[in-house]
Amino acid sequence: MHSSPQSLSKALYARRADYTRPQKIKIKIGSWNVAACSGTEKDLAGWFVQGKGIDKRLAGLEIANAIDKTGSQADIETVEEQEARRQKKQSTIPNGDEGIITGGDEIGLYVLGLQEVVELASAKEYIGRVYSDTGPVTKWRKALSEALPEGYTLIAEQQMSGLLMFIYASPTIAPTISSKSKRAFHDGWREGPVTFLPTYKYDLGRLGVFDSSEKRRAPSWCDRILYRTRKDKLEYDGKQQDEELARKRDAEMKARGIDQAADDEDVLFDYDPSEDGDNEPTPPAPTDDYDEYDDAGEVGEEAVLTKEGYLDRIHLDVYTSHQRVLSSDHKPLAAIFSLEYDAVIPELKAKVQQEVARELDRAENEARPGITIVVDRSQDAQDESQNSSRRESDNGTGVVDFGEVEFGRRKTRHLTIANTSQVTSTFAFVDRPGVEGEEDRIAPQWMSIYCTGSDMDEDERISKHTKREVTLEPGDAVNATLEVLVDDIKCVRALNDGSNSLEDVLVLRVTDGRDHFISIRGTWLQSCLGRSIEELTHIPEGGVRALLPRPRNEPGPPVNRGQEVSWSAPRELIKLTQVLDSLTDRVVADSNMLEGVTIPRDAPGWPFDGKSWRFKDESARNSLQASILHALDADGIIHDTFPPEVSAVSRLEVVAEVLLLFLRSLTDGLIPANLWEKLEADIVSRGGRQPTDIEETKAWVLDVLSASPHHNISFVFLTSTLSRVAGELAPIPKVRRSLDTAFRGGFDTVKRTLSWKGRAPPPVEDPAAVRRREVNRAFAEVFGGVVFRGKEPGKEKDRRILEERRRDILEAFIKGLVGM
């Protein structure tokens, strides 16, 4: 069900009995041709409002009897006296006339029509004057408003060609009148019984003397008051349609040449004996007064069904002329109607309209699809102490609070979506505009939404083009899971510096129903990821979590009260390298003493190469990784984050992964872009004269890095750790190294003395030295992409050269001995 202005009006009309009350009103209509005579406005109050100026002998039997009964003209002056005292611009109403027909405040609506309010020689001149000269209109308006009782309001005023019309309403009727500007002049008008003398043409100042001028114009009923009801209009329209059909039928018959035969058939067959005599006129009752126009008799009360369906009753009470008004050659006419109708009470209608609107709204809501959303927070170990913050939504207006959110740790909340309407409901989360080059999403990138029975998140849905809409039958429900996971470094940087927040609004749209808005909120915990070396060296004790939020929720990064603190290198890097070093020793020891603990010697890049990891449980790895990062952020002890059951090999792999993540997230890198540009410029300028000695290479690199002490020390910390780890995982015994050196020196001497015997076969390389070289190379390749920052070339060949240069520098620092 859909509400509309039409349905509202129909429902309101059906309850019309609640806001309408029966009311009776009298309407007085006056018509007068003033013939542009001066002083005619002086008679307006007497005849039109007070009902005076009616001659008892000429007004008809009913009015004459009323005058005798009331005695309203007992002391009226004679016609001769009235005619004798007539003067211009003075009232001609007879003295002593108390008025007989209804007037004053008993009339609810006064309607006055005046003709020839100005004196002009031609119709063209009249039309021009009545629209340009406002004097006559103002004069008559003032005369009428002064004549009417106090409180009557001008409802309409219209100046037509030859007619000036005023409509005034009483204080009780005026507020109920509408459609004041509408007009409807059509055929079907009728007139009440004419029981008065002709109203034209009289000598000015005379009661019954018709035109005594040379023209000798005959008396005429040229002033008339016509009226009609809706019933009259419908009957007239029906008659017109019947006549039109008859004309068409006659035209067709004439065209066929059978019009005479049709006349004969009408004579022979149109006679109905049962109706014979029904249309004979009933002779009127004999009266003493003869009037050739008094053939209609008294007009009785007539019930009229209005267009809106109301049953109104209308009765013509009086229709007469005021013969004793002498100021014009026309006598004014007056007609009084009694109208019983159902009046609309505005206060009651407004009240009923409100009730109807509420009923329609309730019915529409019951017929529209609708859902109810309840938010239920899943409680993990860290949220057990936060039960007080658990909230439930009120039809989708509540807040889903994820509490404290940190990097890499998933947090979930559950929604129960139930169809609480009486019809089938289909809903879906609304897409939000995506950034340039990305698809639109229903949630920010740090949030995923799953529905019951589907493990597919938003990214999978987009890639597989699956349908997102869910349809529920009445009473059914579905569970939806909201999951927050911040694992994008760009997002971390924005959250750290306060340019982004974990706040959003999901829009759940119900087809043909209303939208539901689900507010999402979380508190971001500062992370050591996504920062620069310079920034990390000024982090106070307690880690980044010790940074204070800005006061009064001001935007921007948190406040660091320990700016005077300056570490030689980021403490996070130092902690990671120390743990990495100790875990390597532990792994090597376990592999030597415990069965089943082996080092993957077929993977020289282990534990930094992700392809070689043996700890395959991704969920467990992510949980341990989040715990290590939490320890770094809060300045905790990394070793305490591992459960006892986690092996040393698994611990080493996770720490190595966190180290790579930390280095990759640095905004400036261990070797910033400006320092790399200098190193690369030196390499290019040397050409083929590159240093071959490891110590010379190290000295050159450290000399360049000395321009930034914090980066220099951080780089040394990392490469020293990598060198020690490589030495532990791929050791070369000291005895073998010394023998290899002596053997090479002796072999070179023999080679020089026995050169005549030809080239000797190459010496057999020690497998341990080969493995060490492979480990060094693998470590350098892994860390080359995370240590250095700088512009990446577009061509593949240039990228390979760049990678080789970075790898050679790292490999020089990782090697333990020359040639290793």
Coordinates of C-alpha atoms in Angstrom, one line a residue, residues 68-575:
D68 CA -49.8 43.5 7.0
K69 CA -48.9 41.0 9.6
T70 CA -45.7 42.8 10.8
G71 CA -47.0 46.3 10.3
S72 CA -43.6 47.4 8.9
Q73 CA -45.2 50.0 6.7
A74 CA -47.9 51.3 9.0
D75 CA -46.3 54.7 9.2
I76 CA -44.8 54.9 5.7
E77 CA -45.1 58.1 3.8
T78 CA -47.2 58.2 0.7
V79 CA -45.9 57.9 -2.8
E80 CA -46.8 61.5 -3.5
E81 CA -44.8 62.7 -0.5
Q82 CA -41.9 60.6 -1.5
E83 CA -41.8 61.8 -5.1
A84 CA -42.2 65.4 -4.0
R85 CA -39.2 65.4 -1.7
R86 CA -36.8 63.6 -4.1
Q87 CA -33.5 65.4 -4.5
K88 CA -30.3 64.4 -6.2
K89 CA -27.6 62.8 -4.1
Q90 CA -30.2 62.1 -1.4
S91 CA -31.8 58.8 -0.5
T92 CA -35.2 58.1 -2.1
I93 CA -36.2 55.3 0.4
P94 CA -39.6 56.1 1.8
N95 CA -39.7 57.4 5.3
G96 CA -41.3 55.2 7.9
D97 CA -40.4 52.0 6.0
E98 CA -39.1 49.5 8.5
G99 CA -38.2 46.9 5.9
I100 CA -40.0 43.6 5.3
I101 CA -37.6 41.2 3.7
T102 CA -34.7 39.6 5.5
G103 CA -31.5 41.7 5.8
G104 CA -28.9 42.9 8.2
D105 CA -26.8 40.3 10.0
E106 CA -29.4 37.6 9.3
I107 CA -27.9 37.3 5.8
G108 CA -24.7 35.2 5.6
L109 CA -23.7 36.1 2.1
Y110 CA -24.5 39.3 0.2
V111 CA -24.0 39.3 -3.6
L112 CA -24.6 42.6 -5.5
G113 CA -24.5 43.2 -9.2
L114 CA -24.5 46.7 -10.5
Q115 CA -24.9 47.8 -14.2
E116 CA -24.0 51.1 -15.9
V117 CA -22.0 52.5 -13.0
V118 CA -20.7 55.2 -15.4
E119 CA -22.4 57.3 -18.0
L120 CA -20.9 57.0 -21.5
A121 CA -22.1 57.4 -25.0
S122 CA -20.8 54.2 -26.5
A123 CA -20.0 50.6 -25.5
K124 CA -16.4 51.1 -26.5
E125 CA -16.0 54.1 -24.3
Y126 CA -17.7 52.3 -21.4
I127 CA -15.3 49.4 -21.6
G128 CA -12.3 51.7 -21.6
R129 CA -13.6 53.7 -18.6
V130 CA -14.6 50.9 -16.3
Y131 CA -11.1 49.4 -16.4
S132 CA -9.2 52.7 -16.2
D133 CA -11.3 54.8 -13.9
T134 CA -11.4 53.3 -10.4
G135 CA -13.6 56.1 -8.9
P136 CA -17.0 54.4 -9.5
V137 CA -15.8 51.1 -8.1
T138 CA -14.4 52.7 -5.0
K139 CA -17.6 54.7 -4.5
W140 CA -19.8 51.6 -4.6
R141 CA -17.5 49.5 -2.6
K142 CA -17.4 52.1 0.2
A143 CA -21.2 52.6 0.1
L144 CA -21.8 48.8 0.4
S145 CA -19.2 48.3 3.1
E146 CA -20.7 51.1 5.2
A147 CA -24.2 49.8 4.7
L148 CA -23.4 46.2 5.8
P149 CA -23.2 45.3 9.5
E150 CA -19.8 45.4 11.2
G151 CA -17.5 42.4 10.5
Y152 CA -18.6 41.5 7.0
T153 CA -15.7 40.7 4.7
L154 CA -15.2 41.4 1.0
I155 CA -14.8 37.9 -0.5
A156 CA -14.8 38.7 -4.2
E157 CA -14.9 41.7 -6.4
Q158 CA -15.1 41.5 -10.2
Q159 CA -15.4 44.2 -12.9
M160 CA -16.8 42.7 -16.0
S161 CA -18.0 44.4 -19.2
G162 CA -21.2 46.1 -18.1
L163 CA -21.3 44.6 -14.7
L164 CA -19.7 45.4 -11.3
M165 CA -20.1 42.6 -8.8
F166 CA -19.4 42.5 -5.0
I167 CA -19.6 39.5 -2.7
Y168 CA -19.5 40.1 1.1
A169 CA -19.7 37.3 3.8
S170 CA -20.6 37.4 7.5
P171 CA -17.9 36.8 10.1
T172 CA -19.0 33.2 10.6
I173 CA -19.2 32.3 7.0
A174 CA -16.1 34.0 5.6
P175 CA -13.6 31.5 7.0
T176 CA -15.4 28.6 5.4
I177 CA -15.4 30.0 1.9
S178 CA -12.8 28.7 -0.6
S179 CA -12.4 28.7 -4.4
K180 CA -13.1 32.4 -4.5
S181 CA -11.5 32.9 -7.9
K182 CA -13.3 30.0 -9.8
R183 CA -16.0 30.9 -12.3
A184 CA -18.6 28.6 -13.9
F185 CA -21.1 30.3 -16.2
H186 CA -22.9 27.7 -18.3
D187 CA -26.4 27.1 -19.6
G188 CA -29.0 25.6 -17.4
W189 CA -29.9 28.7 -15.4
R190 CA -33.4 29.3 -14.1
E191 CA -35.4 32.1 -12.5
G192 CA -37.8 32.3 -9.6
P193 CA -41.5 33.2 -10.1
V194 CA -41.9 36.8 -11.4
T195 CA -44.5 38.4 -9.2
F196 CA -43.4 42.0 -9.6
L197 CA -43.9 44.7 -12.1
P198 CA -41.4 45.3 -14.9
T199 CA -38.3 47.0 -13.6
Y200 CA -37.7 49.3 -16.6
K201 CA -38.3 51.9 -17.8
Y202 CA -39.5 54.5 -15.3
D203 CA -39.2 58.2 -15.0
L204 CA -36.7 59.3 -12.5
G205 CA -38.3 60.1 -9.2
R206 CA -41.6 58.3 -10.0
L207 CA -43.0 55.1 -8.6
G208 CA -45.2 53.8 -11.4
V209 CA -44.8 56.2 -14.3
F210 CA -43.3 54.5 -17.3
D211 CA -41.2 56.3 -19.9
S212 CA -43.0 59.5 -20.6
S213 CA -40.4 60.8 -23.0
E214 CA -40.9 61.0 -26.8
K215 CA -39.5 57.4 -27.1
R216 CA -42.4 55.9 -25.1
R217 CA -40.4 52.8 -24.5
A218 CA -42.5 49.9 -23.3
P219 CA -42.0 48.5 -19.7
S220 CA -39.6 45.5 -19.6
W221 CA -38.3 42.9 -17.1
C222 CA -34.7 43.4 -18.3
D223 CA -33.3 43.1 -14.8
R224 CA -33.4 39.4 -13.7
I225 CA -31.7 37.2 -11.1
L226 CA -31.0 33.7 -12.5
Y227 CA -29.7 30.8 -10.5
R228 CA -29.0 27.1 -10.9
T229 CA -28.0 24.0 -8.9
R230 CA -25.8 21.2 -9.9
K231 CA -28.9 19.2 -10.6
D232 CA -30.1 21.9 -13.1
K233 CA -26.7 21.7 -14.8
L234 CA -26.7 17.9 -15.1
E235 CA -30.3 17.9 -16.4
Y236 CA -29.5 20.5 -19.0
D237 CA -26.4 18.6 -20.1
G238 CA -28.4 15.5 -20.5
K239 CA -31.0 17.3 -22.5
Q240 CA -28.4 18.7 -24.7
Q241 CA -26.9 15.3 -25.3
D242 CA -30.3 13.9 -26.2
E243 CA -31.0 16.7 -28.6
E244 CA -27.6 16.2 -30.2
L245 CA -28.3 12.5 -30.7
A246 CA -31.7 13.3 -32.2
R247 CA -30.2 15.7 -34.6
K248 CA -27.6 13.2 -35.7
R249 CA -30.3 10.5 -36.2
D250 CA -32.5 12.9 -38.2
A251 CA -29.5 13.8 -40.4
E252 CA -28.8 10.1 -41.1
M253 CA -32.5 9.4 -41.9
K254 CA -32.7 12.4 -44.3
A255 CA -29.5 11.2 -46.0
R256 CA -31.2 7.8 -46.6
G257 CA -34.5 9.5 -47.8
I258 CA -36.7 8.0 -45.1
D259 CA -37.4 11.1 -43.1
Q260 CA -41.2 11.1 -44.0
A261 CA -41.6 7.5 -43.1
A262 CA -40.0 8.3 -39.8
D263 CA -42.7 11.0 -39.1
D264 CA -45.4 8.5 -39.9
E265 CA -43.9 5.9 -37.5
D266 CA -43.7 8.5 -34.8
V267 CA -47.4 9.2 -35.2
L268 CA -48.4 5.5 -35.2
F269 CA -46.1 4.0 -32.7
D270 CA -44.9 6.6 -30.3
Y271 CA -48.3 6.7 -28.4
D272 CA -48.4 5.1 -25.0
P273 CA -51.9 4.9 -23.5
S274 CA -50.5 4.4 -20.0
E275 CA -49.0 7.9 -20.1
D276 CA -51.9 9.6 -21.6
G277 CA -52.9 12.7 -19.6
D278 CA -49.7 12.6 -17.4
N279 CA -48.3 15.8 -18.9
E280 CA -51.5 17.8 -18.7
P281 CA -50.8 21.0 -16.8
T282 CA -52.6 21.4 -13.5
P283 CA -54.5 24.6 -13.4
P284 CA -53.3 27.1 -10.8
A285 CA -55.5 28.0 -7.9
P286 CA -57.5 31.1 -8.6
T287 CA -56.3 34.4 -7.1
D288 CA -57.6 37.9 -7.0
D289 CA -54.3 39.3 -8.5
Y290 CA -53.7 38.8 -12.1
D291 CA -50.1 38.5 -13.3
E292 CA -49.3 37.0 -16.7
Y293 CA -45.8 36.0 -15.4
D294 CA -47.1 34.3 -12.2
D295 CA -47.4 30.9 -13.8
A296 CA -44.7 29.1 -12.0
G297 CA -46.2 29.2 -8.6
E298 CA -44.2 29.0 -5.4
V299 CA -40.7 27.4 -5.6
G300 CA -40.4 24.7 -3.0
E301 CA -37.4 23.3 -1.2
E302 CA -35.1 21.3 -3.5
A303 CA -32.6 18.7 -2.4
V304 CA -29.3 18.8 -4.4
L305 CA -26.5 16.3 -4.4
T306 CA -23.3 18.3 -4.7
K307 CA -20.2 17.2 -6.7
E308 CA -18.5 16.3 -3.5
G309 CA -21.3 14.0 -2.5
Y310 CA -23.0 16.2 0.1
L311 CA -26.8 16.6 0.2
D312 CA -27.7 20.3 0.3
R313 CA -31.1 21.8 0.4
I314 CA -31.8 25.1 -1.3
H315 CA -35.0 27.3 -1.2
L316 CA -35.8 30.6 -2.8
D317 CA -37.5 32.6 -0.1
V318 CA -38.0 36.0 -1.8
Y319 CA -37.7 37.3 -5.3
T320 CA -39.0 40.8 -5.7
S321 CA -38.3 44.3 -6.8
H322 CA -38.0 47.5 -4.7
Q323 CA -40.5 49.7 -6.5
R324 CA -40.2 52.6 -4.1
V325 CA -36.5 53.2 -4.9
L326 CA -36.7 56.3 -7.2
S327 CA -33.1 57.3 -7.8
S328 CA -32.7 55.3 -11.1
D329 CA -35.0 54.5 -14.1
H330 CA -34.5 50.8 -13.2
K331 CA -35.9 49.3 -10.0
P332 CA -33.5 47.1 -8.0
L333 CA -34.1 43.4 -7.6
A334 CA -33.5 41.2 -4.6
A335 CA -33.6 37.5 -4.1
I336 CA -33.1 35.7 -0.8
F337 CA -32.1 32.0 -0.7
S338 CA -32.0 29.6 2.2
L339 CA -29.3 27.0 1.9
E340 CA -28.9 24.1 4.3
Y341 CA -25.6 22.4 3.9
D342 CA -22.9 20.4 5.7
A343 CA -20.3 22.9 6.8
V344 CA -16.7 21.9 7.2
I345 CA -15.4 22.7 10.7
P346 CA -11.7 23.6 10.0
E347 CA -10.5 22.5 13.5
L348 CA -12.3 19.2 13.3
K349 CA -11.1 18.6 9.7
A350 CA -7.5 19.2 10.8
K351 CA -7.8 16.8 13.6
V352 CA -9.4 14.1 11.4
Q353 CA -6.8 14.7 8.7
Q354 CA -4.0 14.0 11.2
E355 CA -5.7 10.8 12.3
V356 CA -6.2 9.7 8.7
A357 CA -2.6 10.4 7.9
R358 CA -1.4 8.4 10.9
E359 CA -3.7 5.5 10.0
L360 CA -2.4 5.6 6.4
D361 CA 1.2 5.8 7.5
R362 CA 0.7 2.9 9.9
A363 CA -1.0 0.8 7.2
E364 CA 1.7 1.7 4.7
N365 CA 4.4 0.8 7.2
E366 CA 2.7 -2.5 7.9
A367 CA 2.5 -3.2 4.2
R368 CA 6.1 -2.2 3.5
P369 CA 9.1 -4.4 3.9
G370 CA 10.9 -3.8 7.1
I371 CA 13.7 -5.3 9.2
T372 CA 15.1 -5.0 12.7
I373 CA 18.8 -5.0 13.4
V374 CA 20.3 -6.1 16.7
V375 CA 24.0 -5.7 17.3
D376 CA 25.7 -8.3 19.4
R377 CA 29.4 -7.9 20.2
S378 CA 31.5 -11.0 20.2
Q379 CA 33.6 -11.1 23.3
D380 CA 37.2 -12.1 23.0
A381 CA 39.7 -12.2 25.8
Q382 CA 40.6 -8.5 25.5
D383 CA 36.9 -7.4 25.6
E384 CA 35.8 -9.3 28.7
S385 CA 36.4 -6.2 30.8
Q386 CA 34.5 -4.0 28.4
N387 CA 31.0 -5.4 28.8
S388 CA 29.7 -2.0 29.9
S389 CA 30.4 -0.7 26.4
R390 CA 28.3 -3.3 24.7
R391 CA 25.4 -1.8 22.9
E392 CA 22.4 -2.9 20.9
S393 CA 21.0 -0.9 18.0
D394 CA 17.6 0.6 17.9
N395 CA 16.4 -0.4 14.5
G396 CA 19.7 0.4 12.9
T397 CA 20.4 3.6 14.7
G398 CA 22.9 2.3 17.3
V399 CA 26.7 2.2 17.2
V400 CA 28.8 -0.9 16.6
D401 CA 31.8 -0.3 18.9
F402 CA 34.9 -2.4 18.1
G403 CA 36.8 -1.0 21.1
E404 CA 40.6 -0.8 20.8
V405 CA 41.9 -1.8 17.4
E406 CA 45.6 -2.5 16.6
F407 CA 47.5 -3.5 13.5
G408 CA 47.0 -7.1 12.4
R409 CA 44.5 -8.2 15.0
R410 CA 41.0 -9.1 13.8
K411 CA 38.0 -8.0 15.8
T412 CA 34.5 -9.1 15.0
R413 CA 31.0 -8.0 15.9
H414 CA 27.8 -9.8 14.9
L415 CA 24.5 -8.4 13.6
T416 CA 21.2 -10.2 13.7
I417 CA 18.9 -9.0 10.9
A418 CA 15.3 -10.1 11.2
N419 CA 12.3 -9.5 9.0
T420 CA 9.7 -8.1 11.4
S421 CA 7.3 -6.9 8.7
Q422 CA 4.4 -8.8 7.3
V423 CA 5.8 -9.2 3.8
T424 CA 8.9 -10.5 2.2
S425 CA 11.9 -8.2 2.7
T426 CA 15.0 -7.9 0.4
F427 CA 17.9 -5.9 1.7
A428 CA 21.5 -5.2 0.8
F429 CA 24.3 -3.0 2.0
V430 CA 24.7 0.1 -0.3
D431 CA 27.9 0.7 -2.2
R432 CA 30.1 3.7 -1.4
P433 CA 32.1 5.4 -4.1
G434 CA 35.6 3.9 -4.4
V435 CA 38.8 5.7 -4.9
E436 CA 40.0 6.2 -8.4
G437 CA 40.9 2.9 -10.1
E438 CA 39.0 0.8 -7.5
E439 CA 35.6 -0.8 -7.4
D440 CA 32.8 0.7 -5.2
R441 CA 32.6 -0.9 -1.8
I442 CA 30.0 -1.3 0.9
A443 CA 32.5 -0.7 3.7
P444 CA 36.0 0.9 4.1
Q445 CA 39.0 -1.2 3.2
W446 CA 39.7 -2.1 6.9
M447 CA 36.3 -3.8 7.2
S448 CA 34.8 -7.0 5.8
I449 CA 31.2 -8.2 6.0
Y450 CA 30.1 -11.8 5.9
C451 CA 26.6 -13.3 5.9
T452 CA 25.5 -16.6 7.4
G453 CA 26.4 -19.5 5.1
S454 CA 29.1 -17.6 3.2
D455 CA 32.7 -17.2 3.9
M456 CA 33.0 -14.7 1.0
D457 CA 34.0 -11.2 1.9
E458 CA 33.5 -8.0 -0.1
D459 CA 36.7 -8.4 -2.2
E460 CA 35.8 -12.0 -3.2
R461 CA 32.2 -10.9 -4.0
I462 CA 33.5 -8.2 -6.3
S463 CA 35.9 -10.5 -8.1
K464 CA 33.3 -13.2 -8.6
H465 CA 30.4 -10.9 -9.3
T466 CA 28.2 -12.6 -6.8
K467 CA 24.8 -11.3 -5.7
R468 CA 24.8 -9.3 -2.5
E469 CA 21.0 -9.0 -1.9
V470 CA 19.4 -11.1 0.8
T471 CA 15.7 -12.0 0.9
L472 CA 13.9 -12.9 4.1
E473 CA 10.4 -14.2 4.6
P474 CA 8.4 -12.7 7.5
G475 CA 9.8 -13.9 10.8
D476 CA 13.1 -15.1 9.3
A477 CA 16.5 -13.8 10.4
V478 CA 20.1 -13.9 9.1
N479 CA 23.3 -13.3 10.9
A480 CA 26.0 -10.9 9.5
T481 CA 29.5 -10.6 10.8
L482 CA 31.4 -7.3 10.7
E483 CA 35.2 -7.8 10.9
V484 CA 37.8 -5.1 11.4
L485 CA 41.4 -5.8 10.3
V486 CA 43.9 -3.1 9.7
D487 CA 46.8 -4.6 7.7
D488 CA 47.5 -1.9 5.1
I489 CA 50.6 0.3 5.8
K490 CA 49.0 3.3 4.0
C491 CA 46.0 3.0 6.3
V492 CA 48.3 2.6 9.3
R493 CA 50.1 5.8 8.5
A494 CA 46.9 7.7 8.1
L495 CA 45.6 6.4 11.4
N496 CA 48.9 7.2 13.2
D497 CA 48.9 10.8 12.1
G498 CA 45.2 11.4 12.7
S499 CA 44.2 12.1 9.1
N500 CA 41.9 9.0 9.2
S501 CA 39.8 7.3 11.9
L502 CA 38.0 4.1 12.5
E503 CA 34.6 5.6 12.1
D504 CA 32.1 5.0 9.4
V505 CA 28.4 4.5 8.6
L506 CA 27.1 1.4 6.8
V507 CA 23.8 1.9 4.9
L508 CA 21.5 -1.1 4.7
R509 CA 18.8 -0.5 2.1
V510 CA 15.6 -2.4 2.1
T511 CA 13.9 -2.7 -1.2
D512 CA 10.7 -0.6 -1.1
G513 CA 11.4 0.1 2.6
R514 CA 13.4 2.6 4.6
D515 CA 17.2 2.7 4.9
H516 CA 19.0 1.7 8.1
F517 CA 22.2 3.4 9.2
I518 CA 24.7 1.4 11.2
S519 CA 27.4 3.5 12.8
I520 CA 30.9 1.9 13.1
R521 CA 33.4 3.0 15.6
G522 CA 36.8 1.9 16.9
T523 CA 39.7 3.3 18.8
W524 CA 43.0 3.1 17.0
L525 CA 46.0 2.1 19.0
Q526 CA 49.2 3.7 17.8
S527 CA 51.6 1.5 15.9
C528 CA 55.4 1.6 15.4
L529 CA 54.8 0.7 11.7
G530 CA 54.5 3.3 9.1
R531 CA 56.9 5.8 10.7
S532 CA 60.4 7.2 9.8
I533 CA 63.7 6.4 11.4
E534 CA 64.0 9.9 12.8
E535 CA 60.5 9.7 14.4
L536 CA 61.2 6.3 15.9
T537 CA 64.4 7.5 17.6
H538 CA 62.4 10.0 19.6
I539 CA 59.8 7.6 20.9
P540 CA 59.8 7.7 24.7
E541 CA 60.1 4.7 27.0
G542 CA 56.8 2.8 26.9
G543 CA 56.7 2.7 23.1
V544 CA 54.3 4.5 20.8
R545 CA 51.5 3.7 23.1
A546 CA 53.0 6.2 25.5
L547 CA 52.2 9.0 23.1
L548 CA 49.3 11.1 24.4
P549 CA 46.2 11.8 22.3
R550 CA 45.5 15.4 21.4
P551 CA 43.3 17.3 23.8
R552 CA 39.6 17.8 23.1
N553 CA 39.7 15.4 20.2
E554 CA 41.6 17.7 18.1
P555 CA 42.7 16.3 14.7
G556 CA 46.3 15.4 14.1
P557 CA 48.9 13.0 15.3
P558 CA 49.3 12.3 19.1
V559 CA 51.5 14.5 21.3
N560 CA 55.0 13.3 22.1
R561 CA 56.1 14.7 25.4
G562 CA 59.5 13.0 25.1
Q563 CA 60.9 14.9 22.1
E564 CA 64.1 15.4 24.0
V565 CA 64.6 11.6 23.9
S566 CA 67.0 10.6 21.2
W567 CA 68.0 6.9 20.7
S568 CA 70.9 6.0 18.4
A569 CA 68.6 3.7 16.5
P570 CA 65.0 2.7 16.7
R571 CA 64.5 0.6 19.8
E572 CA 62.1 -1.6 17.9
L573 CA 64.8 -2.5 15.4
I574 CA 67.3 -3.2 18.2
K575 CA 64.8 -5.5 20.0

